[in-house]
């Protein structure tokens, strides 16, 4: 499972769940669920939604800031909108769990302790949330051909002489 540039696959709890095998030998998370978790993490990072851990060393004192993304670029704003749409698709019950594990990289035990949930309950709820997220992104339709995809870049051939039509 490739997380893309800027991500260390070994640091995310999602990768450990995706590679862990169940009793029957099948992975706990399907490929679609793992891809959905990595996609929301990528959008979360692109949207600059991670908390700042360092001090600002600007020479100019900061003026009171407006709430929102006043200095964000279009890419970050679009990524934030995609994260918001994904959270709406998952629902308020499971979106916090998905964000905690996929974006804030909290372990399942930490989430269960913080929310005072029974042991191993976060694992099953995360799988449910990721399945809903995979459906939102369209990853659950593996064998289907998406409409509107470009399949080739050449002009259709003329039936009579085999040459391309202009």
Coordinates of C-alpha atoms in Angstrom, one line a residue:
X1 CA 0.0 0.0 0.0
X2 CA 1.7 3.2 -1.2
X3 CA 0.8 6.3 0.8
X4 CA 2.5 8.6 -1.6
X5 CA 5.2 11.2 -1.1
X6 CA 5.6 12.7 2.4
X7 CA 4.1 9.7 4.2
X8 CA 5.9 7.0 6.1
X9 CA 3.8 3.9 5.8
X10 CA 5.2 2.5 9.0
X11 CA 3.9 5.4 11.2
X12 CA 0.2 5.0 10.6
X13 CA -2.0 2.7 12.6
X14 CA -4.0 2.1 9.4
X15 CA -1.1 0.4 7.7
X16 CA -0.7 -2.0 10.6
X17 CA -4.4 -2.9 10.4
X18 CA -4.3 -3.3 6.6
X19 CA -1.4 -5.7 6.8
X20 CA -2.7 -7.7 9.8
X21 CA -4.2 -11.0 8.9
X22 CA -7.4 -12.5 10.4
X23 CA -8.0 -16.1 11.3
X24 CA -8.7 -17.1 7.8
X25 CA -5.6 -15.4 6.4
X26 CA -7.4 -12.5 4.8
X27 CA -6.4 -8.9 5.7
X28 CA -8.5 -7.2 8.3
X29 CA -9.0 -4.1 6.1
X30 CA -9.8 -4.5 2.4
X31 CA -7.7 -2.6 -0.1
X32 CA -10.6 -0.2 -0.7
X33 CA -10.9 0.6 3.0
X34 CA -7.1 1.1 3.3
X35 CA -7.1 3.4 0.2
X36 CA -10.0 5.4 1.6
X37 CA -8.2 6.0 4.9
X38 CA -5.0 7.1 3.1
X39 CA -6.9 9.4 0.8
X40 CA -8.6 11.2 3.6
X41 CA -5.2 11.5 5.3
X42 CA -3.7 13.0 2.2
X43 CA -6.5 15.5 1.9
X44 CA -6.2 16.3 5.6
X45 CA -2.5 17.0 5.2
X46 CA -3.0 19.0 1.9
X47 CA -5.6 21.1 3.6
X48 CA -3.1 22.1 6.3
X49 CA -5.5 20.8 9.0
X50 CA -2.8 19.3 11.2
X51 CA -2.1 21.2 14.4
X52 CA 0.9 23.4 14.5
X53 CA 3.6 22.1 16.8
X54 CA 6.1 24.9 16.5
X55 CA 6.4 28.5 17.3
X56 CA 6.1 31.1 14.6
X57 CA 9.4 33.0 14.1
X58 CA 8.1 35.8 11.8
X59 CA 9.6 39.2 12.3
X60 CA 6.2 40.9 12.1
X61 CA 3.9 40.6 15.1
X62 CA 0.7 38.8 14.2
X63 CA -2.5 40.7 13.9
X64 CA -5.6 39.2 15.2
X65 CA -6.6 36.5 12.8
X66 CA -10.0 35.8 11.4
X67 CA -11.3 32.3 11.8
X68 CA -11.1 30.3 8.7
X69 CA -8.6 30.0 5.9
X70 CA -7.7 33.6 5.0
X71 CA -4.2 32.8 3.8
X72 CA -4.8 29.3 2.4
X73 CA -4.3 28.5 -1.3
X74 CA -6.8 27.0 -3.6
X75 CA -5.4 23.5 -3.2
X76 CA -5.7 23.6 0.6
X77 CA -9.2 25.0 0.5
X78 CA -10.3 22.3 -2.0
X79 CA -8.7 19.6 0.2
X80 CA -10.6 20.9 3.3
X81 CA -13.8 20.8 1.3
X82 CA -13.1 17.1 0.3
X83 CA -12.4 16.3 4.0
X84 CA -15.6 17.9 5.0
X85 CA -17.6 16.0 2.3
X86 CA -16.0 12.8 3.4
X87 CA -16.9 13.4 7.1
X88 CA -20.5 14.1 6.1
X89 CA -20.6 10.9 4.1
X90 CA -19.3 8.8 7.0
X91 CA -21.6 10.6 9.5
X92 CA -21.1 12.3 12.8
X93 CA -21.0 9.0 14.7
X94 CA -17.9 7.6 13.0
X95 CA -16.1 10.6 11.4
X96 CA -14.3 11.5 14.6
X97 CA -13.0 8.0 14.9
X98 CA -11.8 7.9 11.2
X99 CA -10.1 11.3 11.7
X100 CA -8.4 10.3 14.9
X101 CA -6.9 7.1 13.5
X102 CA -6.2 8.1 9.9
X103 CA -5.3 11.7 10.3
X104 CA -4.2 12.3 13.8
X105 CA -2.5 8.8 13.9
X106 CA -3.9 7.8 17.2
X107 CA -3.8 4.1 18.1
X108 CA -7.0 2.2 18.6
X109 CA -6.2 1.6 22.3
X110 CA -5.8 5.4 22.8
X111 CA -9.1 6.1 21.1
X112 CA -10.9 3.5 23.2
X113 CA -9.4 5.0 26.4
X114 CA -10.2 8.6 25.5
X115 CA -13.8 7.8 24.6
X116 CA -14.2 5.2 27.3
X117 CA -15.2 2.5 24.9
X118 CA -14.9 -1.3 25.5
X119 CA -11.8 -3.0 24.4
X120 CA -11.6 -3.8 20.6
X121 CA -14.7 -1.9 19.8
X122 CA -12.8 0.9 17.9
X123 CA -11.4 -1.7 15.5
X124 CA -14.9 -2.8 14.3
X125 CA -16.3 0.8 14.2
X126 CA -13.2 1.9 12.3
X127 CA -13.8 -0.8 9.7
X128 CA -17.4 0.3 9.3
X129 CA -16.4 3.9 9.0
X130 CA -13.7 3.1 6.4
X131 CA -16.2 1.0 4.4
X132 CA -18.5 4.0 4.3
X133 CA -15.6 6.2 3.3
X134 CA -14.6 3.8 0.5
X135 CA -18.2 3.9 -0.8
X136 CA -18.0 7.7 -0.8
X137 CA -14.8 7.7 -2.8
X138 CA -16.0 5.0 -5.1
X139 CA -13.3 2.5 -4.2
X140 CA -15.9 -0.2 -3.4
X141 CA -16.6 -0.6 -7.2
X142 CA -13.4 -2.3 -8.1
X143 CA -14.5 -4.1 -11.3
X144 CA -16.7 -1.4 -12.7
X145 CA -15.6 0.9 -15.5
X146 CA -16.0 4.5 -14.6
X147 CA -17.8 6.6 -17.1
X148 CA -15.9 9.6 -18.5
X149 CA -12.5 8.0 -18.2
X150 CA -10.2 8.5 -21.2
X151 CA -9.3 5.1 -22.6
X152 CA -7.1 6.2 -25.5
X153 CA -5.8 9.4 -27.0
X154 CA -6.0 8.6 -30.7
X155 CA -8.8 9.3 -33.2
X156 CA -11.1 6.4 -34.1
X157 CA -10.0 4.5 -37.2
X158 CA -11.9 4.6 -40.4
X159 CA -13.5 1.3 -41.2
X160 CA -12.6 1.2 -44.9
X161 CA -8.9 1.9 -45.1
X162 CA -7.6 1.6 -41.6
X163 CA -6.5 5.2 -41.4
X164 CA -7.5 7.7 -38.7
X165 CA -10.2 10.2 -39.5
X166 CA -9.3 13.8 -39.4

